[in-house]
Amino acid sequence: MTKTFVSMANNDLLSRTISYLRFPLMVGVVFIHFNTDAVNPDAVNPNWLHYITSLFSYVLSAVCVPLFFFFSGFLFFYHSNFNADTYKKKLKSRIRTLLIPYILWNIIALINAAIRLLPCLAKLFPNAYKRRIDYSLSAILNTFWNNQDGMIILPKEDIINTTGGSIFPADVPMWYIRDLMIVIICAPILYWLIKKMSFYFIIALGLVWYIAAPLGLGYLYQLIFALLFFSWGAFYSIKQIDFTTLFQKLFFVPILYATIVLLDLLTEGKPYNWYIHSAGIILGMISAISITVTLLERGKIKINSFLVNASFFLFALHVLFMKELGKAIYTLIHIDSPYYLMFLYFFVPIATIFICLGLYKVLRKHFPRCIAVLTGGR
């Protein structure tokens, strides 16, 4: 494999590719956390609506979190001679960029959940009476690890369905930050393995990830997921390979990915769908980077610095109110129509994004220090 790596300062295209993709990927994360069941769980939707929602919330969006891990792995080892001193400095910086925002946003999520218990809001949150608060130390700690055993015991309808025993903190998307911090702690081991085994380590980890999903490994599988995609990105940084140039040469992959997307949709629910879906994740990641690089080179797309900077705020905030927004709109304008549900499926996430962006703009203008802490200085 030819090394085509240059420094970030000189390789403007590599830097712009990572920056540009942050916001579109975050939009994908928003769609992951919303579906028509959020507004009307009893609706019997036609197949065409199911295919549309699955396309955006299950298939296409499946590349978003893996790409975030991929970029995190690449940037963690980027442009530095990795040693004990470098590792200590990086850990120290991650306290500000990861740990502090992680704690604060989960506290905000806990407060958000507690507000719904207020008697004056009983009509807005009719299921609140089913909740109770557990003040034990284990419940407090679980709020930051596995919120299903956290301080506020949720009714079943408010518990997010998980796959394979995945667990989430109070602010659900923050599982990514939690697992990223764990993987970063393992960075010296990953660095050594990549140095010794090169891409064979990524292949071995990928095979474990690919075949282990049906085995019911619970959180262990969730951690393997994080380790794989972080390590994949780290590989290109450690080995000094420009992945944008490499992926752009794989011009056939987007075409192959389109085929996999169709197969993924048509086989959803089948026992073998996971293997098609997983292959689509790998091909989709390469396609997203390849297409973005090409469009940036040709000047077809440009980076919006505001959207890039606002991405983390959108990531942390959206799930705290999006479901309630959808329910409120559906309650106010109740139409029993699959076309209306399709409208809500797109409208609610888009409205959520605009609300988050607007709030971010206001906070950044009037409370810049506050927003800096909440976003880790991003």
Tab-separated table of N, CA and C in Angstrom, residues 77 96 121 135 226 299 309 311 340 368:
chain	number	residue	atom	x	y	z
A	77	PHE	N	-4.277	9.981	16.858
A	77	PHE	CA	-2.873	9.646	16.618
A	77	PHE	C	-2.225	10.551	15.572
A	96	ARG	N	-11.389	17.961	29.082
A	96	ARG	CA	-12.143	19.160	28.705
A	96	ARG	C	-13.080	18.892	27.536
A	121	LEU	N	-47.092	19.794	35.353
A	121	LEU	CA	-46.890	19.371	33.965
A	121	LEU	C	-47.511	18.001	33.690
A	135	TYR	N	-32.681	7.076	44.753
A	135	TYR	CA	-31.574	7.904	45.205
A	135	TYR	C	-30.352	7.085	45.634
A	226	ALA	N	-16.950	0.024	18.880
A	226	ALA	CA	-16.154	1.242	19.076
A	226	ALA	C	-14.681	0.990	18.785
A	299	GLY	N	-15.482	21.709	-6.129
A	299	GLY	CA	-16.116	22.935	-5.675
A	299	GLY	C	-17.632	22.894	-5.652
A	309	ASN	N	-19.313	23.835	13.822
A	309	ASN	CA	-19.150	24.144	15.246
A	309	ASN	C	-20.376	23.758	16.064
A	311	SER	N	-22.333	21.224	15.552
A	311	SER	CA	-22.658	19.801	15.442
A	311	SER	C	-22.715	19.093	16.790
A	340	TYR	N	-49.433	11.807	6.389
A	340	TYR	CA	-49.168	12.765	7.467
A	340	TYR	C	-48.030	12.268	8.355
A	368	PRO	N	-20.993	32.761	25.720
A	368	PRO	CA	-19.934	32.013	25.019
A	368	PRO	C	-19.165	31.058	25.915
